[in-house]
Short mmCIF file of C-alpha atoms in Angstrom, two decimals:
data_model
loop_
_atom_site.label_atom_id
_atom_site.label_comp_id
_atom_site.label_asym_id
_atom_site.label_seq_id
_atom_site.Cartn_x
_atom_site.Cartn_y
_atom_site.Cartn_z
CA MET Y 1 70.70 98.42 100.74
CA ASP Y 2 67.60 96.71 99.14
CA SER Y 3 67.21 93.98 96.39
CA LEU Y 4 67.43 96.54 93.64
CA ASP Y 5 70.64 97.76 94.92
CA LYS Y 6 72.19 94.55 95.14
CA SER Y 7 71.01 93.45 91.81
CA ILE Y 8 72.32 96.77 90.31
CA LEU Y 9 75.71 96.06 92.13
CA LYS Y 10 76.09 92.56 90.94
CA LEU Y 11 75.81 93.81 87.38
CA VAL Y 12 78.16 96.75 87.40
CA CYS Y 13 80.64 94.80 89.72
CA SER Y 14 80.84 91.92 87.25
CA GLY Y 15 81.33 94.35 84.16
CA GLN Y 16 77.61 93.81 82.76
CA GLY Y 17 76.41 97.39 81.56
CA VAL Y 18 79.96 98.97 81.79
CA PHE Y 19 81.44 99.93 78.72
CA VAL Y 20 84.20 102.01 76.91
CA ASN Y 21 82.96 104.97 75.03
CA LEU Y 22 84.61 104.24 71.70
CA TYR Y 23 83.87 107.38 69.90
CA GLN Y 24 85.32 109.64 72.57
CA LEU Y 25 88.20 107.47 73.03
CA SER Y 26 89.08 107.35 69.44
CA LYS Y 27 88.32 111.10 69.05
CA THR Y 28 90.67 112.04 71.79
CA LEU Y 29 93.57 109.82 70.78
CA LYS Y 30 92.81 110.77 67.07
CA CYS Y 31 92.43 107.15 65.87
CA HIS Y 32 89.76 105.13 64.16
CA ARG Y 33 87.22 103.74 66.47
CA ASN Y 34 87.91 100.12 64.91
CA SER Y 35 91.43 100.66 66.06
CA ALA Y 36 90.69 101.66 69.33
CA GLN Y 37 88.52 98.55 69.76
CA SER Y 38 91.09 96.29 68.42
CA ARG Y 39 93.69 97.45 70.93
CA ILE Y 40 91.49 97.13 73.81
CA ASN Y 41 90.59 93.56 72.76
CA ASP Y 42 94.42 92.76 72.51
CA LEU Y 43 95.02 94.44 76.09
CA ILE Y 44 92.33 92.03 77.44
CA SER Y 45 93.10 88.89 75.31
CA ARG Y 46 96.88 89.30 76.46
CA GLY Y 47 96.11 89.52 80.11
CA ILE Y 48 97.33 93.10 80.44
CA ILE Y 49 93.75 94.22 81.64
CA LEU Y 50 90.63 93.03 82.85
CA PRO Y 51 87.22 94.19 80.92
CA PRO Y 52 86.01 97.34 82.83
CA PHE Y 53 84.01 97.07 85.90
CA CYS Y 54 83.03 99.04 89.18
CA PHE Y 55 85.30 98.07 91.90
CA TYR Y 56 83.02 97.10 95.36
CA SER Y 57 84.78 99.43 97.52
CA ASN Y 58 82.42 98.63 100.41
CA ILE Y 59 84.60 95.47 100.97
CA LEU Y 60 86.66 97.80 103.23
CA LYS Y 61 83.46 98.68 105.67
CA SER Y 62 81.87 95.27 105.27
CA TYR Y 63 85.25 93.37 106.31
CA PRO Y 64 87.26 95.93 108.06
CA LEU Y 65 90.02 93.78 109.19
CA PHE Y 66 92.87 93.15 106.76
CA VAL Y 67 94.93 90.00 107.62
CA LEU Y 68 98.54 89.57 106.40
CA GLY Y 69 98.90 85.84 106.81
CA PHE Y 70 101.95 83.46 106.44
CA VAL Y 71 101.56 79.47 106.49
CA ASN Y 72 103.46 76.48 105.57
CA TYR Y 73 100.66 74.94 103.57
CA PRO Y 74 100.52 71.59 101.41
CA VAL Y 75 100.62 72.57 97.73
CA ASP Y 76 98.50 69.51 96.29
CA ASP Y 77 95.57 70.72 94.17
CA ASN Y 78 93.05 69.78 96.86
CA HIS Y 79 94.51 72.00 99.41
CA MET Y 80 95.50 74.86 97.07
CA ASN Y 81 91.77 74.86 95.47
CA ARG Y 82 90.48 75.26 98.87
CA LEU Y 83 92.47 78.74 99.35
CA VAL Y 84 91.94 79.95 95.79
CA LYS Y 85 88.10 79.37 96.08
CA ASP Y 86 88.18 80.95 99.69
CA TYR Y 87 86.15 84.11 99.37
CA ASN Y 88 88.08 85.84 102.43
CA ILE Y 89 91.22 85.45 100.56
CA VAL Y 90 91.99 88.09 97.84
CA GLY Y 91 95.81 87.73 97.57
CA LEU Y 92 97.69 84.29 97.58
CA PHE Y 93 101.45 84.19 96.68
CA LYS Y 94 103.95 81.45 96.85
CA ILE Y 95 107.07 82.76 99.23
CA ARG Y 96 110.17 81.42 100.92
CA GLN Y 97 110.26 83.22 104.23
CA ALA Y 98 111.42 81.49 107.31
CA ASP Y 99 109.38 78.34 107.90
CA TYR Y 100 106.40 79.54 105.44
CA ASN Y 101 105.74 78.68 101.93
CA LEU Y 102 102.70 80.90 101.26
CA LEU Y 103 101.42 84.40 102.02
CA PHE Y 104 98.03 85.53 101.72
CA PHE Y 105 96.16 88.79 101.84
CA GLY Y 106 92.78 88.12 103.39
CA PHE Y 107 89.49 90.63 104.70
CA PHE Y 108 87.67 89.54 107.72
CA LYS Y 109 84.74 90.79 109.83
CA ASP Y 110 86.91 90.80 112.98
CA ILE Y 111 89.60 88.89 114.76
CA VAL Y 112 86.98 86.17 116.02
CA SER Y 113 85.82 85.58 112.71
CA HIS Y 114 89.40 85.13 111.32
CA LYS Y 115 90.16 82.81 114.07
CA VAL Y 116 87.37 80.65 113.55
CA TRP Y 117 88.35 80.52 109.82
CA GLU Y 118 92.10 79.95 110.64
CA ASP Y 119 90.71 76.94 112.97
CA LYS Y 120 88.80 75.31 110.24
CA LEU Y 121 91.23 75.69 107.49
CA PHE Y 122 94.63 75.44 109.19
CA TYR Y 123 94.53 73.84 112.73
CA GLN Y 124 92.03 70.97 111.99
CA ASP Y 125 94.17 70.04 109.23
CA THR Y 126 97.18 67.96 110.75
CA SER Y 127 98.98 68.30 107.05
CA VAL Y 128 99.21 72.17 107.67
CA GLY Y 129 102.35 73.31 109.29
CA ASP Y 130 102.93 76.86 111.30
CA SER Y 131 100.99 79.78 110.66
CA GLU Y 132 101.48 83.56 111.45
CA SER Y 133 99.16 86.43 111.11
CA ILE Y 134 99.36 90.24 111.10
CA TYR Y 135 96.28 92.14 111.70
CA VAL Y 136 95.59 95.71 110.24
CA PRO Y 137 92.13 97.26 110.62
CA THR Y 138 91.26 98.87 107.22
CA GLU Y 139 91.32 102.25 108.95
CA PHE Y 140 94.78 101.95 109.63
CA PHE Y 141 95.76 101.99 105.92
CA LEU Y 142 97.03 105.31 104.94
CA LYS Y 143 96.93 104.46 101.19
CA VAL Y 144 95.18 101.90 99.01
CA ASP Y 145 95.51 102.57 95.44
CA PHE Y 146 95.56 99.56 92.89
CA ASN Y 147 96.26 101.73 89.57
CA ASP Y 148 98.23 104.73 90.81
CA LEU Y 149 101.42 103.56 89.37
CA MET Y 150 100.14 103.15 85.93
CA ARG Y 151 98.22 106.12 85.86
CA ARG Y 152 101.20 108.37 87.05
CA LEU Y 153 103.79 106.81 84.54
CA LYS Y 154 102.39 108.45 81.45
CA GLU Y 155 106.05 108.95 79.60
CA LYS Y 156 106.75 106.64 76.64
CA ASP Y 157 110.08 105.17 78.12
CA GLU Y 158 107.69 104.03 81.27
CA ARG Y 159 105.79 101.59 79.49
CA ASP Y 160 108.31 98.65 80.29
CA TYR Y 161 106.67 99.03 83.72
CA ILE Y 162 104.24 96.50 82.87
CA GLY Y 163 106.69 93.99 81.46
CA GLU Y 164 104.97 93.98 77.82
CA SER Y 165 105.68 95.29 74.49
CA LEU Y 166 103.28 98.00 73.61
CA ASP Y 167 102.93 100.55 70.71
CA ASP Y 168 102.21 104.25 71.44
CA LEU Y 169 98.46 103.90 70.88
CA SER Y 170 98.14 100.87 72.89
CA PHE Y 171 100.11 102.26 75.77
CA ASN Y 172 97.99 105.62 75.53
CA ILE Y 173 94.70 103.51 75.54
CA LEU Y 174 95.97 101.62 78.59
CA MET Y 175 96.58 104.66 80.31
CA ARG Y 176 93.12 106.05 79.81
CA LEU Y 177 91.49 102.85 80.77
CA LEU Y 178 93.48 102.41 83.99
CA ASN Y 179 92.05 105.96 84.97
CA GLY Y 180 88.67 105.39 83.99
CA ASP Y 181 88.59 107.90 81.12
CA PHE Y 182 85.79 107.26 78.76
CA VAL Y 183 84.41 104.20 80.80
CA SER Y 184 80.42 104.58 81.57
CA ILE Y 185 77.61 102.66 82.75
CA ASN Y 186 74.98 101.77 80.27
CA THR Y 187 71.66 102.85 82.73
CA SER Y 188 69.24 101.97 79.81
CA PHE Y 189 70.73 98.40 79.39
CA ILE Y 190 70.86 97.80 83.24
CA GLY Y 191 67.14 99.00 83.64
CA LYS Y 192 65.83 96.86 80.78
CA LYS Y 193 67.70 93.84 82.33
CA LEU Y 194 66.11 94.63 85.87
CA GLY Y 195 62.92 95.95 84.68
CA VAL Y 196 63.31 99.30 86.08
CA HIS Y 197 63.50 102.75 84.37
CA ARG Y 198 67.03 104.07 83.61
CA LYS Y 199 66.50 107.07 85.78
CA THR Y 200 66.03 104.81 88.90
CA VAL Y 201 69.17 102.94 87.91
CA LYS Y 202 70.97 106.16 87.56
CA ASN Y 203 69.51 107.65 90.98
CA ARG Y 204 70.80 104.51 92.75
CA LEU Y 205 74.16 104.47 91.26
CA ASP Y 206 74.72 108.32 91.85
CA LEU Y 207 73.92 107.50 95.58
CA MET Y 208 76.25 104.41 95.61
CA PHE Y 209 79.12 106.56 94.50
CA LYS Y 210 78.22 109.43 96.81
CA ASN Y 211 78.45 107.07 99.74
CA LYS Y 212 81.41 105.30 98.13
CA ILE Y 213 80.21 101.80 98.18
CA ILE Y 214 81.48 101.51 94.56
CA ASP Y 215 84.30 103.26 92.84
CA ASN Y 216 83.80 104.80 89.43
CA PRO Y 217 84.16 102.21 86.54
CA SER Y 218 87.64 101.45 85.37
CA CYS Y 219 89.81 98.73 84.23
CA PHE Y 220 92.39 97.01 86.21
CA PHE Y 221 95.26 94.78 86.17
CA PRO Y 222 94.63 91.05 86.47
CA ASN Y 223 96.93 91.07 89.44
CA PHE Y 224 95.31 94.07 91.62
CA PHE Y 225 98.46 94.56 93.40
CA SER Y 226 100.96 94.80 90.86
CA PRO Y 227 101.09 95.34 86.83
CA PRO Y 228 101.85 92.28 84.73
CA GLY Y 229 105.52 91.15 84.76
CA ARG Y 230 106.33 93.21 87.67
CA LEU Y 231 107.67 92.32 91.33
CA LEU Y 232 105.38 92.59 94.14
CA VAL Y 233 107.19 93.64 97.45
CA VAL Y 234 105.92 93.40 100.65
CA THR Y 235 107.82 95.35 103.39
CA LEU Y 236 107.53 95.42 107.14
CA ILE Y 237 109.36 98.70 108.33
CA GLU Y 238 110.39 100.06 111.66
CA SER Y 239 109.63 103.85 111.32
CA ARG Y 240 108.46 106.94 113.07
CA VAL Y 241 106.51 108.16 110.31
CA SER Y 242 106.93 112.00 110.01
CA PRO Y 243 104.31 114.25 108.03
CA GLN Y 244 107.14 114.33 105.27
CA LEU Y 245 107.41 110.46 105.04
CA PHE Y 246 103.89 109.92 105.01
CA SER Y 247 103.48 112.49 102.10
CA TYR Y 248 106.40 111.03 100.29
CA LEU Y 249 105.29 107.46 100.56
CA LYS Y 250 101.48 108.29 99.95
CA ASN Y 251 102.45 110.34 96.62
CA ASP Y 252 104.97 107.71 95.46
CA PRO Y 253 103.48 105.76 92.37
CA HIS Y 254 105.10 102.71 93.31
CA VAL Y 255 103.21 102.19 96.54
CA VAL Y 256 99.98 100.16 96.49
CA GLY Y 257 99.30 99.99 100.05
CA PHE Y 258 100.92 101.68 103.13
CA ALA Y 259 99.43 100.96 106.73
CA LYS Y 260 100.06 101.18 110.45
CA ILE Y 261 100.88 97.71 112.12
CA ASN Y 262 102.12 96.35 115.63
CA LYS Y 263 104.33 93.41 114.92
CA GLU Y 264 107.10 93.21 117.20
CA ARG Y 265 109.56 95.86 116.08
CA TYR Y 266 107.65 96.86 113.05
CA THR Y 267 105.27 99.67 112.81
CA HIS Y 268 104.11 99.91 109.23
CA LEU Y 269 103.19 97.51 106.34
CA LEU Y 270 104.18 98.76 102.81
CA ILE Y 271 103.02 96.88 99.72
CA SER Y 272 104.70 98.00 96.37
CA SER Y 273 105.43 97.56 92.81
CA HIS Y 274 108.74 97.33 91.10
CA ASN Y 275 110.63 96.27 88.04
CA SER Y 276 113.25 94.05 89.80
CA ILE Y 277 115.11 93.53 93.00
CA ALA Y 278 117.56 96.18 91.83
CA THR Y 279 115.17 98.82 91.01
CA PHE Y 280 113.40 98.18 94.44
CA THR Y 281 117.09 98.58 96.24
CA SER Y 282 117.68 101.70 94.38
CA TRP Y 283 114.23 102.98 95.42
CA SER Y 284 114.66 101.89 99.17
CA GLU Y 285 118.10 103.25 99.49
CA LYS Y 286 116.86 106.55 98.31
CA ALA Y 287 113.96 106.61 100.86
CA ARG Y 288 116.28 105.78 103.55
CA ALA Y 289 118.91 108.62 102.53
CA LYS Y 290 115.89 110.82 102.61
CA PHE Y 291 114.25 109.89 105.83
CA SER Y 292 116.70 108.88 108.79
CA GLU Y 293 113.36 107.65 110.84
CA ILE Y 294 113.31 104.40 108.70
CA LYS Y 295 115.15 102.38 111.20
CA ALA Y 296 114.68 98.61 110.01
CA ALA Y 297 113.09 96.63 107.21
CA GLU Y 298 111.92 92.96 106.57
CA VAL Y 299 111.41 92.51 102.85
CA ILE Y 300 109.48 89.77 100.88
CA PHE Y 301 109.94 89.74 97.15
CA ILE Y 302 106.97 88.10 95.25
CA PRO Y 303 107.67 87.71 91.52
CA SER Y 304 104.51 87.46 89.00
CA GLU Y 305 105.10 83.63 88.56
CA ASN Y 306 104.50 83.46 92.30
CA VAL Y 307 101.13 85.12 92.05
CA ILE Y 308 98.46 82.29 92.54
CA LYS Y 309 95.48 84.50 93.25
CA SER Y 310 95.05 88.32 93.33
CA ARG Y 311 91.40 89.24 92.99
CA PHE Y 312 88.44 90.75 94.79
CA ASP Y 313 85.75 89.16 92.60
CA VAL Y 314 84.73 85.95 94.74
CA LEU Y 315 84.57 88.28 98.16
CA THR Y 316 82.45 90.59 96.16
CA ASN Y 317 80.29 88.13 94.79
CA TYR Y 318 79.73 86.62 98.52
CA LEU Y 319 78.98 89.67 99.80
CA LEU Y 320 76.36 90.57 97.30
CA SER Y 321 74.92 87.31 97.80
CA GLU Y 322 74.36 87.64 101.53
#
């Protein structure tokens, strides 16, 4: 990857030069383009979605170790800002689990780099309590899909899944944008900004898409792991995953992430999104009734108000500045 590639990536991954084709969107939904634009502005201003950008999926190759971490950590502003600004951490959540008050999702190059990071941030600070980590190589993930839930819930009565009041037009626009429909990259804008021909930009981007360095442009929820107002659930399960169970979880839109782990009796990590504890319980009982191989589970509930950080931009910016 040369300097031009990185310059292009910095732009598209921050949303510069990425736009919604209002003409095609309004034509498809049979509304005026001004109406479409005002609904998009409303969805963004209300914090339901982020403006469109390209997700830097090369993160999973650059930092191929996912760490699920638990820590008893001071909650004063100084300490919390360290974690919020830390580029390794992409998810930070308040919890009450045994002796721990924080849960984090992090990406690292390897176990050694995580240990160095952990020593500097936790062990050298006497005010930090116990910590525990579960290592998951990214190739152990059987599913990672941040927008699967809303892409599949297209029925009108499912709009409550985002915990916001939306009319038909806003809901349909939301569905389209999360799916990346009518979201494009203005190669002329990027070419002009970088002083190169638009065809050069297009060729570079085509190669990046082909090599899965970035995903196609799309809109995302501000909380990458769960829609607004919903309950994020982290579950450690003990199970022999049959092909049938694997297919079931992979195709279930509630499941954001699913990975193999080795943590005491637990064999798999499940990250999912639900309306409430009651709906999660119903969903879980249905899965257990269908698949007897699910033996045990440890569940952590994270309501939306306990989400401190849930984004990849800090890590993306760091990687593209190296």
